[in-house]
mmCIF file of C-alpha atoms in Angstrom:
data_model
loop_
_atom_site.group_PDB
_atom_site.id
_atom_site.type_symbol
_atom_site.label_atom_id
_atom_site.label_comp_id
_atom_site.label_asym_id
_atom_site.label_seq_id
_atom_site.Cartn_x
_atom_site.Cartn_y
_atom_site.Cartn_z
ATOM 1 C CA MET A 1 -85.656 -295.050 34.846
ATOM 2 C CA SER A 2 -87.930 -292.096 34.218
ATOM 3 C CA ALA A 3 -90.827 -292.171 31.761
ATOM 4 C CA SER A 4 -90.719 -290.248 28.479
ATOM 5 C CA LEU A 5 -93.152 -287.414 27.806
ATOM 6 C CA GLN A 6 -95.013 -289.588 25.289
ATOM 7 C CA GLU A 7 -95.363 -292.377 27.871
ATOM 8 C CA ILE A 8 -96.718 -289.895 30.445
ATOM 9 C CA ILE A 9 -99.204 -288.460 27.926
ATOM 10 C CA LYS A 10 -100.369 -291.987 27.074
ATOM 11 C CA GLN A 11 -100.737 -292.751 30.803
ATOM 12 C CA LEU A 12 -102.804 -289.572 31.299
ATOM 13 C CA GLU A 13 -105.005 -290.346 28.298
ATOM 14 C CA ASN A 14 -105.560 -293.915 29.506
ATOM 15 C CA ASP A 15 -106.327 -292.798 33.081
ATOM 16 C CA GLU A 16 -110.084 -293.371 33.474
ATOM 17 C CA ARG A 17 -110.337 -290.182 35.572
ATOM 18 C CA ASN A 18 -109.474 -288.268 32.368
ATOM 19 C CA SER A 19 -111.720 -290.285 30.034
ATOM 20 C CA ALA A 20 -114.241 -287.453 29.573
ATOM 21 C CA TYR A 21 -111.422 -285.337 28.067
ATOM 22 C CA THR A 22 -109.777 -288.117 26.054
ATOM 23 C CA GLU A 23 -113.144 -289.054 24.504
ATOM 24 C CA ARG A 24 -113.570 -285.436 23.331
ATOM 25 C CA GLY A 25 -110.047 -285.385 21.863
ATOM 26 C CA ILE A 26 -108.639 -283.032 24.513
ATOM 27 C CA PRO A 27 -105.002 -283.809 25.368
ATOM 28 C CA PRO A 28 -103.313 -282.909 28.658
ATOM 29 C CA ILE A 29 -102.465 -279.203 28.395
ATOM 30 C CA PHE A 30 -98.945 -278.319 29.453
ATOM 31 C CA GLN A 31 -95.607 -277.220 27.981
ATOM 32 C CA ILE A 32 -92.734 -279.537 28.828
ATOM 33 C CA ASN A 33 -89.198 -279.200 27.476
ATOM 34 C CA ALA A 34 -85.954 -280.808 28.657
ATOM 35 C CA ASP A 35 -84.155 -277.449 28.210
ATOM 36 C CA ALA A 36 -86.571 -275.435 30.387
ATOM 37 C CA LYS A 37 -84.930 -273.111 32.928
ATOM 38 C CA ILE A 38 -88.165 -271.703 34.388
ATOM 39 C CA LEU A 39 -91.191 -273.728 35.460
ATOM 40 C CA LEU A 40 -94.607 -272.084 35.776
ATOM 41 C CA ILE A 41 -97.122 -273.926 37.957
ATOM 42 C CA GLY A 42 -100.620 -272.467 37.723
ATOM 43 C CA GLN A 43 -103.974 -273.933 38.705
ATOM 44 C CA ALA A 44 -105.644 -275.477 35.641
ATOM 45 C CA PRO A 45 -106.450 -274.569 32.045
ATOM 46 C CA GLY A 46 -109.586 -272.447 31.658
ATOM 47 C CA LYS A 47 -112.297 -272.925 29.034
ATOM 48 C CA LYS A 48 -110.526 -270.720 26.451
ATOM 49 C CA VAL A 49 -107.283 -272.635 26.938
ATOM 50 C CA GLU A 50 -109.132 -275.948 26.585
ATOM 51 C CA GLU A 51 -110.407 -274.707 23.217
ATOM 52 C CA SER A 52 -106.981 -273.565 21.946
ATOM 53 C CA LYS A 53 -105.010 -276.314 23.750
ATOM 54 C CA ILE A 54 -102.256 -273.714 24.367
ATOM 55 C CA PRO A 55 -101.336 -273.049 28.035
ATOM 56 C CA PHE A 56 -102.163 -269.516 29.236
ATOM 57 C CA HIS A 57 -103.596 -268.602 25.825
ATOM 58 C CA ASP A 58 -106.038 -266.144 27.424
ATOM 59 C CA GLN A 59 -106.189 -262.827 29.286
ATOM 60 C CA SER A 60 -104.499 -264.360 32.351
ATOM 61 C CA GLY A 61 -101.617 -265.428 30.118
ATOM 62 C CA LYS A 62 -101.152 -261.895 28.734
ATOM 63 C CA THR A 63 -101.019 -260.493 32.260
ATOM 64 C CA LEU A 64 -98.634 -263.233 33.378
ATOM 65 C CA MET A 65 -96.266 -262.495 30.470
ATOM 66 C CA ASP A 66 -96.266 -258.813 31.497
ATOM 67 C CA TRP A 67 -95.474 -259.701 35.097
ATOM 68 C CA LEU A 68 -92.668 -262.053 34.019
ATOM 69 C CA GLY A 69 -91.302 -259.498 31.550
ATOM 70 C CA MET A 70 -91.552 -262.042 28.738
ATOM 71 C CA THR A 71 -92.618 -261.774 25.129
ATOM 72 C CA PRO A 72 -94.808 -264.594 23.752
ATOM 73 C CA ASP A 73 -91.719 -265.875 21.870
ATOM 74 C CA VAL A 74 -89.863 -266.422 25.158
ATOM 75 C CA PHE A 75 -92.937 -267.602 27.078
ATOM 76 C CA TYR A 76 -93.698 -270.315 24.504
ATOM 77 C CA SER A 77 -90.052 -271.318 24.022
ATOM 78 C CA LYS A 78 -88.010 -274.325 25.130
ATOM 79 C CA ASN A 79 -86.749 -272.227 28.079
ATOM 80 C CA VAL A 80 -90.121 -272.219 29.849
ATOM 81 C CA GLY A 81 -92.035 -275.198 31.219
ATOM 82 C CA ILE A 82 -95.727 -274.916 32.104
ATOM 83 C CA MET A 83 -97.099 -277.602 34.426
ATOM 84 C CA PRO A 84 -100.503 -276.685 35.914
ATOM 85 C CA MET A 85 -101.960 -278.308 39.033
ATOM 86 C CA ASP A 86 -104.474 -279.995 36.699
ATOM 87 C CA PHE A 87 -103.679 -280.649 33.040
ATOM 88 C CA TYR A 88 -107.364 -280.346 32.066
ATOM 89 C CA TYR A 89 -110.133 -277.760 32.510
ATOM 90 C CA PRO A 90 -111.977 -278.904 35.671
ATOM 91 C CA GLY A 91 -115.267 -277.184 34.734
ATOM 92 C CA LYS A 92 -117.349 -274.279 35.973
ATOM 93 C CA GLY A 93 -118.219 -273.778 39.643
ATOM 94 C CA LYS A 94 -120.551 -271.335 41.386
ATOM 95 C CA THR A 95 -117.955 -268.539 41.526
ATOM 96 C CA GLY A 96 -115.529 -269.259 38.698
ATOM 97 C CA ASP A 97 -113.794 -272.455 37.649
ATOM 98 C CA LEU A 98 -113.766 -275.561 39.822
ATOM 99 C CA PRO A 99 -110.516 -276.264 41.702
ATOM 100 C CA PRO A 100 -107.876 -278.440 40.042
ATOM 101 C CA ARG A 101 -108.311 -282.148 40.680
ATOM 102 C CA LYS A 102 -105.758 -283.172 43.328
ATOM 103 C CA PHE A 103 -104.584 -286.464 41.832
ATOM 104 C CA ILE A 104 -102.855 -284.800 38.872
ATOM 105 C CA ALA A 105 -100.246 -283.048 41.041
ATOM 106 C CA GLN A 106 -100.003 -285.977 43.469
ATOM 107 C CA GLU A 107 -99.465 -288.653 40.839
ATOM 108 C CA TYR A 108 -97.997 -286.883 37.820
ATOM 109 C CA HIS A 109 -96.043 -283.761 38.829
ATOM 110 C CA SER A 110 -92.910 -285.518 40.056
ATOM 111 C CA ILE A 111 -92.605 -287.710 36.940
ATOM 112 C CA VAL A 112 -93.215 -284.745 34.605
ATOM 113 C CA ARG A 113 -90.769 -282.610 36.616
ATOM 114 C CA GLU A 114 -88.024 -285.248 36.075
ATOM 115 C CA LEU A 115 -88.171 -284.422 32.349
ATOM 116 C CA MET A 116 -86.945 -280.867 33.112
ATOM 117 C CA PRO A 117 -83.620 -281.279 34.959
ATOM 118 C CA ASP A 118 -82.371 -277.702 34.431
ATOM 119 C CA ILE A 119 -85.143 -275.738 36.196
ATOM 120 C CA SER A 120 -83.610 -273.008 38.347
ATOM 121 C CA LEU A 121 -86.784 -271.045 39.126
ATOM 122 C CA THR A 122 -90.308 -272.340 39.785
ATOM 123 C CA VAL A 123 -93.028 -269.674 39.771
ATOM 124 C CA LEU A 124 -95.989 -270.766 41.904
ATOM 125 C CA ILE A 125 -99.073 -269.055 40.498
ATOM 126 C CA GLY A 126 -101.995 -268.797 42.914
ATOM 127 C CA ARG A 127 -103.178 -270.555 46.046
ATOM 128 C CA TYR A 128 -103.364 -274.143 44.777
ATOM 129 C CA ALA A 129 -99.735 -274.206 43.610
ATOM 130 C CA VAL A 130 -98.515 -272.325 46.702
ATOM 131 C CA ASP A 131 -100.384 -274.648 49.097
ATOM 132 C CA TYR A 132 -99.138 -277.786 47.374
ATOM 133 C CA TYR A 133 -95.481 -276.817 46.984
ATOM 134 C CA LEU A 134 -94.817 -274.651 50.037
ATOM 135 C CA LYS A 135 -96.960 -276.695 52.458
ATOM 136 C CA ASP A 136 -96.066 -275.617 56.016
ATOM 137 C CA GLN A 137 -93.470 -273.091 54.783
ATOM 138 C CA LYS A 138 -96.220 -270.796 53.522
ATOM 139 C CA LYS A 139 -97.482 -267.912 55.609
ATOM 140 C CA ARG A 140 -100.997 -267.597 57.088
ATOM 141 C CA ASN A 141 -102.504 -266.639 53.703
ATOM 142 C CA LEU A 142 -101.569 -266.149 50.056
ATOM 143 C CA THR A 143 -101.130 -262.372 50.418
ATOM 144 C CA GLU A 144 -98.539 -262.785 53.195
ATOM 145 C CA THR A 145 -96.774 -265.560 51.291
ATOM 146 C CA VAL A 146 -96.501 -263.389 48.172
ATOM 147 C CA ARG A 147 -95.393 -260.374 50.249
ATOM 148 C CA THR A 148 -92.534 -262.454 51.727
ATOM 149 C CA TYR A 149 -91.472 -263.973 48.360
ATOM 150 C CA GLU A 150 -87.796 -263.462 49.307
ATOM 151 C CA ASP A 151 -88.117 -266.310 51.819
ATOM 152 C CA TYR A 152 -88.583 -268.762 48.945
ATOM 153 C CA ILE A 153 -86.170 -267.655 46.228
ATOM 154 C CA PRO A 154 -84.105 -268.822 44.398
ATOM 155 C CA GLU A 155 -86.072 -272.101 44.175
ATOM 156 C CA PHE A 156 -89.664 -270.819 44.298
ATOM 157 C CA PHE A 157 -91.339 -267.481 43.585
ATOM 158 C CA PRO A 158 -94.966 -267.332 44.808
ATOM 159 C CA ILE A 159 -97.365 -264.928 43.101
ATOM 160 C CA VAL A 160 -101.117 -264.395 42.902
ATOM 161 C CA HIS A 161 -103.023 -265.688 39.908
ATOM 162 C CA PRO A 162 -103.063 -263.185 36.999
ATOM 163 C CA SER A 163 -106.810 -263.652 36.500
ATOM 164 C CA PRO A 164 -108.891 -260.546 35.734
ATOM 165 C CA LEU A 165 -110.849 -261.569 38.872
ATOM 166 C CA ASN A 166 -107.826 -260.500 40.958
ATOM 167 C CA ILE A 167 -107.903 -256.812 39.905
ATOM 168 C CA ARG A 168 -109.510 -255.796 43.219
ATOM 169 C CA TRP A 169 -106.757 -257.635 45.142
ATOM 170 C CA GLN A 170 -104.095 -255.789 43.118
ATOM 171 C CA LYS A 171 -105.712 -252.422 43.877
ATOM 172 C CA LYS A 172 -105.721 -253.223 47.601
ATOM 173 C CA ASN A 173 -102.087 -254.396 47.463
ATOM 174 C CA PRO A 174 -100.117 -251.887 45.331
ATOM 175 C CA TRP A 175 -96.843 -253.256 46.712
ATOM 176 C CA PHE A 176 -97.307 -256.275 44.410
ATOM 177 C CA MET A 177 -96.775 -254.277 41.199
ATOM 178 C CA GLN A 178 -94.263 -251.899 42.838
ATOM 179 C CA ASP A 179 -92.009 -254.441 44.576
ATOM 180 C CA VAL A 180 -92.850 -258.032 43.728
ATOM 181 C CA VAL A 181 -93.195 -257.817 39.931
ATOM 182 C CA PRO A 182 -89.788 -256.096 39.407
ATOM 183 C CA ALA A 183 -88.179 -258.728 41.681
ATOM 184 C CA LEU A 184 -89.923 -261.480 39.710
ATOM 185 C CA GLN A 185 -88.591 -260.048 36.434
ATOM 186 C CA HIS A 186 -85.098 -259.920 37.941
ATOM 187 C CA GLU A 187 -85.306 -263.606 38.946
ATOM 188 C CA VAL A 188 -86.636 -264.513 35.481
ATOM 189 C CA ARG A 189 -83.669 -262.767 33.797
ATOM 190 C CA ARG A 190 -81.256 -264.530 36.176
ATOM 191 C CA ALA A 191 -82.794 -267.947 35.434
ATOM 192 C CA LEU A 192 -82.712 -267.403 31.658
ATOM 193 C CA LYS A 193 -79.028 -266.400 31.578
#
C-alpha cells in the first residue's frame, strides 16, 4: 500500500537530514496532485522559492512557463505536478546553488510519483534530472540529449534549466527556441487534453 502525501511530508520532516529546514519551519517544496497529467522535475528550490514556499516562484519559473506555453493558472493547477530532485534549497556554492542532495530522489521520488498515476509527460529540467532519469539512455552531454528530445517522448522530454544563467547557452543554441520549445508546447497540449 502506498503512503499518503501527508505521511510522506511527515517522513520528510522527521528525516534528520532535513532537520535544519524543519527547525526553521520550511516544509518540503513541491506540488503534488493525484490528477496531474504533466510532471516537472527540476533540480531544487532556489533561495527565492524557499522564501515563498511556492515551486518555481522566481525568474526561472516565468521562463519555464513561457517554454511550456502555460499561464500561471495552468502551471499551478491540479494538472501539473512539480517534484524537484531535492525538495529543499541546498544552499549557495562557489558558482551558484549547491547540487540537489541525492537521497531525496533515491528515497522519495518513487513513493511521491505513486501519488500521481495519470502522468503522461515528464519534463526533465536540467542535468540533474536528465542524469537521474535517463541514465545510460542520455547522450554524451545535456546539449545533445536536449537536441535529440524525440528519442525520449512521449514519456520524457529533456530540456535545459530555465535559469537566467543559461542565456549564453541559449544564444549559442538557437535551435532550442526554434525547434525544441514548439515541440515541448505541442507535447504539453497533448498531455493536457
